PDB file of C-alpha atoms in Angstrom:
ATOM      1  CA  MET A  16     161.119 -78.169  83.836  1.00 96.00           C
ATOM      2  CA  LYS A  17     157.997 -78.652  85.929  1.00 98.00           C
ATOM      3  CA  ILE A  18     154.595 -77.901  84.395  1.00 98.00           C
ATOM      4  CA  SER A  19     151.448 -77.169  86.404  1.00 98.00           C
ATOM      5  CA  ILE A  20     148.185 -78.060  84.645  1.00 98.00           C
ATOM      6  CA  LEU A  21     145.287 -76.108  86.167  1.00 98.00           C
ATOM      7  CA  VAL A  22     141.782 -77.525  85.756  1.00 98.00           C
ATOM      8  CA  PRO A  23     138.543 -75.946  87.071  1.00 98.00           C
ATOM      9  CA  VAL A  24     135.784 -78.492  87.645  1.00 98.00           C
ATOM     10  CA  TYR A  25     132.063 -77.740  87.615  1.00 96.00           C
ATOM     11  CA  GLY A  26     129.225 -79.641  85.968  1.00 96.00           C
ATOM     12  CA  VAL A  27     131.389 -81.710  83.605  1.00 96.00           C
ATOM     13  CA  GLU A  28     130.455 -85.269  84.535  1.00 96.00           C
ATOM     14  CA  LYS A  29     129.844 -86.024  80.852  1.00 94.00           C
ATOM     15  CA  TYR A  30     133.242 -84.795  79.682  1.00 95.00           C
ATOM     16  CA  ILE A  31     135.839 -84.999  82.435  1.00 97.00           C
ATOM     17  CA  SER A  32     136.791 -88.632  81.805  1.00 98.00           C
ATOM     18  CA  GLN A  33     138.133 -87.865  78.337  1.00 96.00           C
ATOM     19  CA  CYS A  34     139.839 -84.725  79.597  1.00 98.00           C
ATOM     20  CA  ALA A  35     141.554 -86.521  82.496  1.00 98.00           C
ATOM     21  CA  LYS A  36     142.718 -89.441  80.354  1.00 98.00           C
ATOM     22  CA  THR A  37     144.489 -87.109  77.937  1.00 98.00           C
ATOM     23  CA  LEU A  38     146.099 -85.288  80.856  1.00 98.00           C
ATOM     24  CA  PHE A  39     147.362 -88.406  82.611  1.00 98.00           C
ATOM     25  CA  GLU A  40     148.600 -89.976  79.350  1.00 98.00           C
ATOM     26  CA  GLN A  41     150.839 -87.040  78.447  1.00 98.00           C
ATOM     27  CA  THR A  42     154.213 -88.088  77.054  1.00 98.00           C
ATOM     28  CA  TYR A  43     155.876 -85.462  79.256  1.00 98.00           C
ATOM     29  CA  ASN A  44     156.499 -86.654  82.810  1.00 97.00           C
ATOM     30  CA  ASP A  45     157.280 -83.673  85.070  1.00 98.00           C
ATOM     31  CA  ILE A  46     153.707 -82.441  85.538  1.00 98.00           C
ATOM     32  CA  GLU A  47     151.603 -81.541  88.561  1.00 98.00           C
ATOM     33  CA  TYR A  48     147.826 -81.624  88.108  1.00 98.00           C
ATOM     34  CA  ILE A  49     145.677 -79.217  90.114  1.00 98.00           C
ATOM     35  CA  PHE A  50     141.924 -79.798  89.918  1.00 98.00           C
ATOM     36  CA  VAL A  51     139.656 -77.347  91.733  1.00 98.00           C
ATOM     37  CA  ASP A  52     136.138 -78.546  92.494  1.00 97.00           C
ATOM     38  CA  ASP A  53     133.918 -75.465  92.612  1.00 97.00           C
ATOM     39  CA  CYS A  54     131.204 -77.442  94.434  1.00 96.00           C
ATOM     40  CA  SER A  55     130.201 -79.276  91.285  1.00 96.00           C
ATOM     41  CA  PRO A  56     126.560 -80.440  91.624  1.00 95.00           C
ATOM     42  CA  ASP A  57     127.132 -83.687  89.716  1.00 96.00           C
ATOM     43  CA  ASN A  58     129.543 -86.640  89.887  1.00 96.00           C
ATOM     44  CA  SER A  59     132.448 -84.907  88.146  1.00 97.00           C
ATOM     45  CA  ILE A  60     134.939 -85.535  90.952  1.00 97.00           C
ATOM     46  CA  ALA A  61     133.891 -89.162  91.393  1.00 98.00           C
ATOM     47  CA  VAL A  62     134.447 -89.742  87.673  1.00 98.00           C
ATOM     48  CA  LEU A  63     137.831 -88.001  87.897  1.00 98.00           C
ATOM     49  CA  GLN A  64     138.881 -90.231  90.787  1.00 98.00           C
ATOM     50  CA  GLN A  65     137.772 -93.353  88.905  1.00 98.00           C
ATOM     51  CA  VAL A  66     139.952 -92.337  85.957  1.00 98.00           C
ATOM     52  CA  LEU A  67     142.901 -91.495  88.208  1.00 98.00           C
ATOM     53  CA  ALA A  68     142.766 -94.972  89.757  1.00 98.00           C
ATOM     54  CA  ASN A  69     143.898 -96.331  86.372  1.00 98.00           C
ATOM     55  CA  TYR A  70     147.064 -94.200  86.380  1.00 98.00           C
ATOM     56  CA  PRO A  71     148.992 -95.128  89.557  1.00 97.00           C
ATOM     57  CA  ARG A  72     152.206 -93.445  88.373  1.00 97.00           C
ATOM     58  CA  ARG A  73     150.372 -90.105  88.177  1.00 98.00           C
ATOM     59  CA  GLN A  74     148.524 -90.265  91.488  1.00 97.00           C
ATOM     60  CA  HIS A  75     151.234 -88.566  93.547  1.00 97.00           C
ATOM     61  CA  GLN A  76     151.214 -85.687  91.021  1.00 98.00           C
ATOM     62  CA  VAL A  77     147.504 -84.910  91.473  1.00 98.00           C
ATOM     63  CA  ASN A  78     146.004 -82.383  93.873  1.00 98.00           C
ATOM     64  CA  ILE A  79     142.209 -82.108  94.093  1.00 98.00           C
ATOM     65  CA  ILE A  80     141.030 -79.007  95.956  1.00 98.00           C
ATOM     66  CA  ARG A  81     137.433 -78.257  96.877  1.00 97.00           C
ATOM     67  CA  HIS A  82     135.892 -74.845  97.457  1.00 97.00           C
ATOM     68  CA  GLU A  83     133.656 -74.623 100.511  1.00 95.00           C
ATOM     69  CA  HIS A  84     130.989 -72.969  98.363  1.00 96.00           C
ATOM     70  CA  ASN A  85     130.539 -72.206  94.679  1.00 96.00           C
ATOM     71  CA  ARG A  86     132.648 -69.158  93.760  1.00 96.00           C
ATOM     72  CA  GLY A  87     132.691 -69.126  89.964  1.00 95.00           C
ATOM     73  CA  LEU A  88     135.302 -69.644  87.277  1.00 95.00           C
ATOM     74  CA  GLY A  89     137.459 -66.601  88.051  1.00 95.00           C
ATOM     75  CA  ALA A  90     137.949 -67.657  91.662  1.00 96.00           C
ATOM     76  CA  THR A  91     138.479 -71.290  90.652  1.00 97.00           C
ATOM     77  CA  ARG A  92     141.268 -70.411  88.223  1.00 97.00           C
ATOM     78  CA  LYS A  93     142.884 -68.252  90.913  1.00 97.00           C
ATOM     79  CA  THR A  94     142.725 -71.042  93.504  1.00 98.00           C
ATOM     80  CA  ALA A  95     144.346 -73.445  91.047  1.00 98.00           C
ATOM     81  CA  PHE A  96     147.149 -71.011  90.330  1.00 98.00           C
ATOM     82  CA  ASP A  97     147.742 -70.317  94.023  1.00 97.00           C
ATOM     83  CA  PHE A  98     148.546 -74.014  94.511  1.00 97.00           C
ATOM     84  CA  ALA A  99     150.797 -74.240  91.430  1.00 98.00           C
ATOM     85  CA  THR A 100     154.527 -74.762  91.947  1.00 98.00           C
ATOM     86  CA  GLY A 101     155.643 -75.393  88.365  1.00 98.00           C
ATOM     87  CA  ASP A 102     157.968 -73.274  86.251  1.00 98.00           C
ATOM     88  CA  PHE A 103     155.186 -72.916  83.685  1.00 98.00           C
ATOM     89  CA  VAL A 104     151.408 -73.305  83.863  1.00 98.00           C
ATOM     90  CA  MET A 105     148.790 -74.557  81.443  1.00 98.00           C
ATOM     91  CA  ASN A 106     145.063 -73.927  81.820  1.00 98.00           C
ATOM     92  CA  VAL A 107     142.783 -76.733  80.652  1.00 98.00           C
ATOM     93  CA  ASP A 108     138.995 -76.539  80.890  1.00 97.00           C
ATOM     94  CA  SER A 109     137.569 -79.832  82.113  1.00 96.00           C
ATOM     95  CA  ASP A 110     135.180 -80.248  79.187  1.00 95.00           C
ATOM     96  CA  ASP A 111     138.102 -79.996  76.725  1.00 96.00           C
ATOM     97  CA  TYR A 112     141.066 -82.304  76.101  1.00 97.00           C
ATOM     98  CA  LEU A 113     144.653 -82.348  74.841  1.00 98.00           C
ATOM     99  CA  SER A 114     146.694 -84.223  72.284  1.00 97.00           C
ATOM    100  CA  LEU A 115     148.840 -86.725  74.168  1.00 98.00           C
ATOM    101  CA  ASP A 116     152.080 -84.939  73.246  1.00 98.00           C
ATOM    102  CA  ALA A 117     150.766 -81.419  73.908  1.00 98.00           C
ATOM    103  CA  VAL A 118     152.953 -80.622  76.917  1.00 98.00           C
ATOM    104  CA  GLU A 119     156.061 -82.142  75.358  1.00 98.00           C
ATOM    105  CA  LYS A 120     155.714 -80.101  72.164  1.00 98.00           C
ATOM    106  CA  LEU A 121     155.094 -76.835  74.013  1.00 98.00           C
ATOM    107  CA  VAL A 122     157.995 -77.442  76.400  1.00 98.00           C
ATOM    108  CA  ASN A 123     160.352 -78.269  73.519  1.00 98.00           C
ATOM    109  CA  LYS A 124     159.451 -74.994  71.813  1.00 98.00           C
ATOM    110  CA  GLN A 125     159.993 -73.078  75.030  1.00 98.00           C
ATOM    111  CA  LYS A 126     163.432 -74.612  75.480  1.00 98.00           C
ATOM    112  CA  GLU A 127     164.255 -73.757  71.869  1.00 98.00           C
ATOM    113  CA  THR A 128     163.119 -70.108  72.052  1.00 97.00           C
ATOM    114  CA  GLY A 129     163.246 -69.145  75.736  1.00 98.00           C
ATOM    115  CA  ALA A 130     159.848 -67.439  75.305  1.00 98.00           C
ATOM    116  CA  ASP A 131     157.609 -66.610  78.248  1.00 98.00           C
ATOM    117  CA  ILE A 132     154.450 -67.735  76.445  1.00 98.00           C
ATOM    118  CA  ILE A 133     154.141 -70.520  73.870  1.00 98.00           C
ATOM    119  CA  SER A 134     150.845 -70.849  71.994  1.00 97.00           C
ATOM    120  CA  SER A 135     149.581 -73.638  69.770  1.00 97.00           C
ATOM    121  CA  SER A 136     146.833 -74.113  67.235  1.00 95.00           C
ATOM    122  CA  TYR A 137     143.618 -75.713  68.458  1.00 96.00           C
ATOM    123  CA  MET A 138     140.586 -77.628  67.198  1.00 95.00           C
ATOM    124  CA  SER A 139     136.951 -76.801  67.846  1.00 92.00           C
ATOM    125  CA  HIS A 140     135.116 -80.032  68.547  1.00 84.00           C
ATOM    126  CA  PHE A 141     131.317 -80.148  68.207  1.00 87.00           C
ATOM    127  CA  GLU A 142     128.879 -82.678  69.669  1.00 82.00           C
ATOM    128  CA  ASP A 143     127.998 -84.047  66.210  1.00 83.00           C
ATOM    129  CA  GLY A 144     131.648 -84.993  65.678  1.00 81.00           C
ATOM    130  CA  THR A 145     132.448 -82.034  63.439  1.00 88.00           C
ATOM    131  CA  THR A 146     135.858 -80.479  63.991  1.00 88.00           C
ATOM    132  CA  VAL A 147     137.192 -77.124  62.819  1.00 93.00           C
ATOM    133  CA  PRO A 148     140.937 -76.359  63.056  1.00 92.00           C
ATOM    134  CA  HIS A 149     142.116 -72.907  64.121  1.00 92.00           C
ATOM    135  CA  GLN A 150     145.627 -71.851  63.221  1.00 90.00           C
ATOM    136  CA  GLU A 151     147.073 -69.451  65.769  1.00 85.00           C
ATOM    137  CA  PRO A 152     148.590 -66.565  63.751  1.00 86.00           C
ATOM    138  CA  HIS A 153     152.310 -66.166  64.401  1.00 90.00           C
ATOM    139  CA  LEU A 154     152.337 -62.498  65.348  1.00 91.00           C
ATOM    140  CA  ASN A 155     154.871 -60.673  67.458  1.00 93.00           C
ATOM    141  CA  LYS A 156     153.879 -59.559  70.944  1.00 94.00           C
ATOM    142  CA  ASP A 157     152.807 -56.076  69.818  1.00 94.00           C
ATOM    143  CA  GLY A 158     150.610 -57.308  66.980  1.00 94.00           C
ATOM    144  CA  CYS A 159     149.076 -60.100  69.012  1.00 95.00           C
ATOM    145  CA  LEU A 160     148.130 -57.742  71.808  1.00 96.00           C
ATOM    146  CA  LYS A 161     146.582 -55.111  69.552  1.00 96.00           C
ATOM    147  CA  LEU A 162     144.386 -57.634  67.737  1.00 96.00           C
ATOM    148  CA  MET A 163     143.213 -59.040  71.067  1.00 96.00           C
ATOM    149  CA  LEU A 164     142.332 -55.642  72.483  1.00 97.00           C
ATOM    150  CA  ILE A 165     140.136 -54.584  69.540  1.00 97.00           C
ATOM    151  CA  GLN A 166     137.982 -57.618  70.470  1.00 95.00           C
ATOM    152  CA  ASN A 167     136.261 -60.244  68.313  1.00 93.00           C
ATOM    153  CA  THR A 168     139.370 -60.659  66.158  1.00 93.00           C
ATOM    154  CA  LEU A 169     142.082 -62.689  67.901  1.00 93.00           C
ATOM    155  CA  LEU A 170     140.660 -64.769  70.737  1.00 93.00           C
ATOM    156  CA  PRO A 171     142.309 -64.118  74.121  1.00 96.00           C
ATOM    157  CA  HIS A 172     141.836 -67.712  75.298  1.00 96.00           C
ATOM    158  CA  ILE A 173     144.038 -68.659  78.241  1.00 97.00           C
ATOM    159  CA  TRP A 174     144.064 -72.338  77.231  1.00 96.00           C
ATOM    160  CA  ALA A 175     146.324 -73.779  74.480  1.00 96.00           C
ATOM    161  CA  ARG A 176     149.181 -71.734  75.938  1.00 98.00           C
ATOM    162  CA  LEU A 177     152.201 -72.565  78.081  1.00 98.00           C
ATOM    163  CA  ILE A 178     152.818 -69.562  80.354  1.00 98.00           C
ATOM    164  CA  ARG A 179     155.749 -68.789  82.637  1.00 98.00           C
ATOM    165  CA  ARG A 180     154.395 -68.779  86.195  1.00 98.00           C
ATOM    166  CA  ASN A 181     156.568 -65.853  87.251  1.00 98.00           C
ATOM    167  CA  LEU A 182     154.700 -63.573  84.828  1.00 97.00           C
ATOM    168  CA  TYR A 183     151.730 -63.811  87.164  1.00 97.00           C
ATOM    169  CA  VAL A 184     153.810 -63.428  90.307  1.00 97.00           C
ATOM    170  CA  GLU A 185     156.204 -60.636  89.324  1.00 97.00           C
ATOM    171  CA  HIS A 186     153.540 -58.492  87.643  1.00 97.00           C
ATOM    172  CA  GLU A 187     150.769 -59.209  90.167  1.00 96.00           C
ATOM    173  CA  ILE A 188     148.469 -60.628  87.514  1.00 97.00           C
ATOM    174  CA  SER A 189     145.762 -63.086  88.491  1.00 96.00           C
ATOM    175  CA  SER A 190     142.287 -64.300  87.638  1.00 95.00           C
ATOM    176  CA  VAL A 191     139.661 -62.203  89.380  1.00 94.00           C
ATOM    177  CA  GLU A 192     136.860 -63.608  91.500  1.00 94.00           C
ATOM    178  CA  GLY A 193     133.537 -62.482  90.074  1.00 93.00           C
ATOM    179  CA  ILE A 194     134.753 -62.411  86.462  1.00 94.00           C
ATOM    180  CA  ASN A 195     133.264 -65.628  85.134  1.00 92.00           C
ATOM    181  CA  MET A 196     132.472 -64.502  81.612  1.00 89.00           C
ATOM    182  CA  ALA A 197     135.318 -63.002  79.554  1.00 91.00           C
ATOM    183  CA  GLU A 198     137.765 -64.037  82.269  1.00 94.00           C
ATOM    184  CA  ASP A 199     140.279 -64.820  79.521  1.00 96.00           C
ATOM    185  CA  LEU A 200     139.932 -61.277  78.177  1.00 96.00           C
ATOM    186  CA  ALA A 201     140.808 -59.929  81.621  1.00 96.00           C
ATOM    187  CA  LEU A 202     143.828 -62.194  81.960  1.00 97.00           C
ATOM    188  CA  THR A 203     145.575 -63.079  78.684  1.00 98.00           C
ATOM    189  CA  PRO A 204     146.315 -59.557  77.328  1.00 98.00           C
ATOM    190  CA  ARG A 205     147.913 -58.579  80.635  1.00 98.00           C
ATOM    191  CA  LEU A 206     150.152 -61.655  80.566  1.00 98.00           C
ATOM    192  CA  ILE A 207     151.164 -61.031  76.957  1.00 98.00           C
ATOM    193  CA  HIS A 208     152.011 -57.414  77.776  1.00 98.00           C
ATOM    194  CA  ALA A 209     154.134 -58.561  80.715  1.00 97.00           C
ATOM    195  CA  ALA A 210     155.975 -61.176  78.628  1.00 97.00           C
ATOM    196  CA  GLU A 211     159.406 -60.462  77.192  1.00 96.00           C
ATOM    197  CA  SER A 212     158.678 -62.680  74.203  1.00 95.00           C
ATOM    198  CA  ILE A 213     156.053 -65.061  72.827  1.00 97.00           C
ATOM    199  CA  SER A 214     156.338 -67.945  70.405  1.00 97.00           C
ATOM    200  CA  TYR A 215     154.170 -70.477  68.595  1.00 97.00           C
ATOM    201  CA  ILE A 216     153.942 -74.022  67.366  1.00 97.00           C
ATOM    202  CA  GLU A 217     151.739 -74.886  64.390  1.00 95.00           C
ATOM    203  CA  ASP A 218     150.643 -78.220  65.847  1.00 95.00           C
ATOM    204  CA  ILE A 219     147.145 -78.637  67.229  1.00 96.00           C
ATOM    205  CA  THR A 220     147.500 -79.537  70.901  1.00 97.00           C
ATOM    206  CA  TYR A 221     144.143 -78.452  72.324  1.00 97.00           C
ATOM    207  CA  TYR A 222     140.606 -79.645  71.544  1.00 96.00           C
ATOM    208  CA  TYR A 223     137.965 -77.116  72.547  1.00 95.00           C
ATOM    209  CA  ARG A 224     134.449 -78.478  73.009  1.00 90.00           C
ATOM    210  CA  ASP A 225     132.643 -75.637  71.312  1.00 81.00           C
ATOM    211  CA  ASP A 226     129.020 -76.475  72.051  1.00 67.00           C
ATOM    212  CA  SER A 227     129.012 -78.205  75.433  1.00 50.00           C
ATOM    213  CA  SER A 228     126.747 -76.841  78.144  1.00 45.00           C
ATOM    214  CA  ALA A 229     129.868 -76.204  80.229  1.00 43.00           C
ATOM    215  CA  SER A 230     131.417 -73.972  77.581  1.00 45.00           C
ATOM    216  CA  THR A 231     130.796 -70.411  78.739  1.00 40.00           C
ATOM    217  CA  PHE A 232     131.185 -68.768  75.359  1.00 38.00           C
ATOM    218  CA  ALA A 233     128.642 -71.131  73.788  1.00 37.00           C
ATOM    219  CA  ASN A 234     125.898 -69.215  75.575  1.00 43.00           C
ATOM    220  CA  HIS A 235     124.335 -65.898  74.609  1.00 53.00           C
ATOM    221  CA  LEU A 236     125.276 -62.903  76.710  1.00 63.00           C
ATOM    222  CA  SER A 237     122.871 -62.268  79.582  1.00 73.00           C
ATOM    223  CA  SER A 238     122.927 -59.136  81.738  1.00 73.00           C
ATOM    224  CA  LYS A 239     124.911 -61.143  84.320  1.00 80.00           C
ATOM    225  CA  HIS A 240     127.487 -62.072  81.689  1.00 87.00           C
ATOM    226  CA  VAL A 241     127.703 -58.475  80.494  1.00 91.00           C
ATOM    227  CA  LEU A 242     128.474 -57.299  84.029  1.00 92.00           C
ATOM    228  CA  SER A 243     131.330 -59.799  84.031  1.00 94.00           C
ATOM    229  CA  LEU A 244     132.451 -58.484  80.631  1.00 95.00           C
ATOM    230  CA  LEU A 245     132.481 -54.956  82.043  1.00 96.00           C
ATOM    231  CA  LYS A 246     134.583 -56.081  85.015  1.00 96.00           C
ATOM    232  CA  ALA A 247     137.022 -57.766  82.632  1.00 97.00           C
ATOM    233  CA  ASN A 248     137.392 -54.553  80.661  1.00 97.00           C
ATOM    234  CA  GLN A 249     137.871 -52.633  83.883  1.00 97.00           C
ATOM    235  CA  GLU A 250     140.804 -54.896  84.763  1.00 97.00           C
ATOM    236  CA  LEU A 251     142.347 -54.160  81.361  1.00 97.00           C
ATOM    237  CA  TRP A 252     141.693 -50.420  81.589  1.00 97.00           C
ATOM    238  CA  VAL A 253     143.335 -50.162  85.020  1.00 97.00           C
ATOM    239  CA  TYR A 254     146.292 -52.352  84.033  1.00 97.00           C
ATOM    240  CA  PHE A 255     147.126 -50.580  80.777  1.00 97.00           C
ATOM    241  CA  ASN A 256     146.674 -47.116  82.277  1.00 95.00           C
ATOM    242  CA  LYS A 257     149.299 -48.115  84.805  1.00 96.00           C
ATOM    243  CA  ASN A 258     151.688 -50.049  82.550  1.00 96.00           C
ATOM    244  CA  ASP A 259     151.248 -48.711  79.006  1.00 96.00           C
ATOM    245  CA  LEU A 260     152.674 -45.271  79.754  1.00 93.00           C
ATOM    246  CA  LYS A 261     153.320 -44.425  76.078  1.00 94.00           C
ATOM    247  CA  GLY A 262     149.768 -45.331  75.096  1.00 95.00           C
ATOM    248  CA  ASN A 263     150.860 -47.879  72.488  1.00 96.00           C
ATOM    249  CA  TYR A 264     147.696 -49.911  72.980  1.00 97.00           C
ATOM    250  CA  LEU A 265     145.211 -47.163  73.846  1.00 97.00           C
ATOM    251  CA  PHE A 266     143.624 -46.845  70.390  1.00 97.00           C
ATOM    252  CA  ALA A 267     143.173 -50.613  70.093  1.00 97.00           C
ATOM    253  CA  MET A 268     141.618 -50.751  73.546  1.00 97.00           C
ATOM    254  CA  GLU A 269     139.203 -47.940  72.725  1.00 97.00           C
ATOM    255  CA  ILE A 270     137.971 -49.867  69.685  1.00 97.00           C
ATOM    256  CA  GLY A 271     137.272 -52.809  71.993  1.00 96.00           C
ATOM    257  CA  MET A 272     135.381 -50.506  74.334  1.00 96.00           C
ATOM    258  CA  LEU A 273     132.917 -49.720  71.521  1.00 94.00           C
ATOM    259  CA  ASN A 274     132.057 -53.406  71.386  1.00 94.00           C
ATOM    260  CA  THR A 275     131.792 -53.567  75.167  1.00 94.00           C
ATOM    261  CA  TYR A 276     129.366 -50.628  75.252  1.00 93.00           C
ATOM    262  CA  HIS A 277     127.294 -52.216  72.490  1.00 92.00           C
ATOM    263  CA  GLN A 278     127.045 -55.515  74.378  1.00 92.00           C
ATOM    264  CA  ALA A 279     126.084 -53.731  77.586  1.00 92.00           C
ATOM    265  CA  LEU A 280     123.361 -51.609  75.963  1.00 90.00           C
ATOM    266  CA  LYS A 281     122.056 -54.618  74.054  1.00 89.00           C
ATOM    267  CA  ALA A 282     121.657 -56.454  77.377  1.00 89.00           C
ATOM    268  CA  GLY A 283     119.584 -53.576  78.748  1.00 88.00           C
ATOM    269  CA  LEU A 284     122.132 -51.618  80.801  1.00 89.00           C
ATOM    270  CA  THR A 285     122.279 -47.828  80.645  1.00 87.00           C
ATOM    271  CA  LYS A 286     125.441 -45.751  80.232  1.00 87.00           C
ATOM    272  CA  LYS A 287     125.059 -44.753  83.877  1.00 89.00           C
ATOM    273  CA  GLU A 288     124.967 -48.398  84.949  1.00 91.00           C
ATOM    274  CA  VAL A 289     128.004 -49.160  82.791  1.00 93.00           C
ATOM    275  CA  ALA A 290     129.900 -46.289  84.421  1.00 92.00           C
ATOM    276  CA  LYS A 291     129.352 -47.825  87.870  1.00 94.00           C
ATOM    277  CA  VAL A 292     131.481 -50.809  86.835  1.00 95.00           C
ATOM    278  CA  LEU A 293     133.755 -49.445  84.116  1.00 96.00           C
ATOM    279  CA  SER A 294     135.830 -46.318  84.753  1.00 96.00           C
ATOM    280  CA  TYR A 295     136.793 -45.961  81.074  1.00 95.00           C
ATOM    281  CA  LYS A 296     136.569 -42.452  79.645  1.00 93.00           C
ATOM    282  CA  PRO A 297     137.145 -41.940  75.891  1.00 94.00           C
ATOM    283  CA  GLN A 298     140.591 -40.467  75.256  1.00 95.00           C
ATOM    284  CA  HIS A 299     140.962 -40.001  71.503  1.00 95.00           C
ATOM    285  CA  LEU A 300     138.684 -37.419  69.896  1.00 95.00           C
ATOM    286  CA  LEU A 301     137.160 -40.039  67.591  1.00 94.00           C
ATOM    287  CA  PHE A 302     135.961 -42.116  70.514  1.00 94.00           C
ATOM    288  CA  ARG A 303     134.683 -39.087  72.415  1.00 93.00           C
ATOM    289  CA  ILE A 304     132.488 -38.307  69.421  1.00 91.00           C
ATOM    290  CA  LEU A 305     131.341 -41.895  68.941  1.00 89.00           C
ATOM    291  CA  ASN A 306     130.619 -42.336  72.627  1.00 84.00           C
ATOM    292  CA  GLY A 307     128.625 -39.126  72.737  1.00 83.00           C
ATOM    293  CA  LEU A 308     126.608 -39.830  69.601  1.00 81.00           C
ATOM    294  CA  PHE A 309     126.024 -43.551  69.645  1.00 77.00           C
ATOM    295  CA  ALA A 310     126.407 -45.026  73.110  1.00 74.00           C
ATOM    296  CA  HIS A 311     122.678 -45.021  73.811  1.00 77.00           C
ATOM    297  CA  LYS A 312     119.955 -47.655  73.552  1.00 76.00           C
ATOM    298  CA  LYS A 313     118.272 -45.821  70.674  1.00 80.00           C
ATOM    299  CA  THR A 314     121.424 -45.887  68.587  1.00 86.00           C
ATOM    300  CA  MET A 315     122.684 -49.415  69.287  1.00 86.00           C
ATOM    301  CA  ALA A 316     122.758 -50.295  65.591  1.00 88.00           C
ATOM    302  CA  LEU A 317     124.912 -47.255  64.868  1.00 90.00           C
ATOM    303  CA  LEU A 318     127.209 -48.118  67.754  1.00 91.00           C
ATOM    304  CA  ARG A 319     127.615 -51.615  66.341  1.00 92.00           C
ATOM    305  CA  PHE A 320     128.377 -50.148  62.923  1.00 92.00           C
ATOM    306  CA  ALA A 321     130.903 -47.739  64.464  1.00 92.00           C
ATOM    307  CA  PHE A 322     132.681 -50.645  66.163  1.00 94.00           C
ATOM    308  CA  LEU A 323     132.783 -52.839  63.056  1.00 94.00           C
ATOM    309  CA  SER A 324     133.876 -50.095  60.676  1.00 95.00           C
ATOM    310  CA  THR A 325     136.528 -48.669  63.025  1.00 95.00           C
ATOM    311  CA  LYS A 326     137.872 -52.164  63.662  1.00 95.00           C
ATOM    312  CA  TRP A 327     137.914 -52.905  59.913  1.00 95.00           C
ATOM    313  CA  PHE A 328     139.972 -49.811  59.109  1.00 93.00           C
ATOM    314  CA  TYR A 329     142.326 -50.503  62.025  1.00 94.00           C
ATOM    315  CA  LYS A 330     142.925 -54.075  60.858  1.00 92.00           C
ATOM    316  CA  LYS A 331     143.493 -52.905  57.274  1.00 90.00           C
ATOM    317  CA  LEU A 332     146.128 -50.420  58.393  1.00 88.00           C
ATOM    318  CA  PHE A 333     147.627 -52.997  60.757  1.00 86.00           C
ATOM    319  CA  PHE A 334     148.136 -55.635  58.063  1.00 81.00           C
ATOM    320  CA  ILE A 335     149.382 -53.073  55.530  1.00 79.00           C
ATOM    321  CA  LYS A 336     152.003 -52.058  58.070  1.00 75.00           C
ATOM    322  CA  GLU A 337     152.836 -55.734  58.762  1.00 69.00           C
ATOM    323  CA  ARG A 338     153.333 -56.450  55.047  1.00 67.00           C
ATOM    324  CA  HIS A 339     155.484 -53.346  54.660  1.00 52.00           C
ATOM    325  CA  SER A 340     157.648 -54.356  57.620  1.00 58.00           C
ATOM    326  CA  SER A 341     158.067 -57.870  56.191  1.00 49.00           C
ATOM    327  CA  SER A 342     159.076 -56.527  52.763  1.00 42.00           C
ATOM    328  CA  VAL A 343     161.641 -54.194  54.325  1.00 38.00           C
ATOM    329  CA  LEU A 344     163.144 -57.077  56.311  1.00 34.00           C
ATOM    330  CA  THR A 345     163.399 -59.269  53.220  1.00 33.00           C
TER     331      THR A 345
END
């Protein structure tokens, strides 16, 4: 089974050596490495090539592609995928790193289960040396997707996952140029929805550098980032309107839209400006009321409260239902 590891490169001179070493020292052999240089302004690629020189057995497996001009993370991820030929893909950010047996463990679980997506636990790694483990909850596809869509609950990170490449191809799912903030939100839920099954390993395989300057989510949301967030939500809204014909995920998505509106208004956008990017229209009566009453700059605090309280009740009902289902099965 061939695995494609996709790595965007931009401004990571300080970190890419550690990342590359853990990639080239993987215990699994059948890997192709696709690095995409998005016109990095520093010596990231030179450092990468210096590291690669120490791994002659991996050199024929490495493809370094350079954009002619800087195009952003969404386009860089898409370029990397377009060059991938593996059965499964893994996304690794070039300021992060892997355990040396990460690929082997994920592949073994895939062979055991036949799942389309295998996820692992991960570790947040801070500059002061502090680490915080994150256990990926072992939810079924339906539960995982709902908790992602309500936002700020289950992270939709694309990394720390082994994903069947044909999910992208057969369902026409791809990273979107111009979505550089919340690009994972635009991508991961669509892939999970398209998957026949998902599975997990408890092992930590991925080390996420939580406070590096290259880590997008370490920064506060600017108006530019919010526009990207709106585009990500637009991708989800269009996809699920087309593919979720029974509306199984509509309520969860509408909860997430409350958070999206709050972030947009907080960044200074008006509802009219939001509507130029996001075609979402509230469907359930509850969200029509909330959108009409609170989705304004003067009522941002109330909109935030509406999001948090609605999400809280949804999660309560969700986990009550999960516990009931588990007790029935046992």
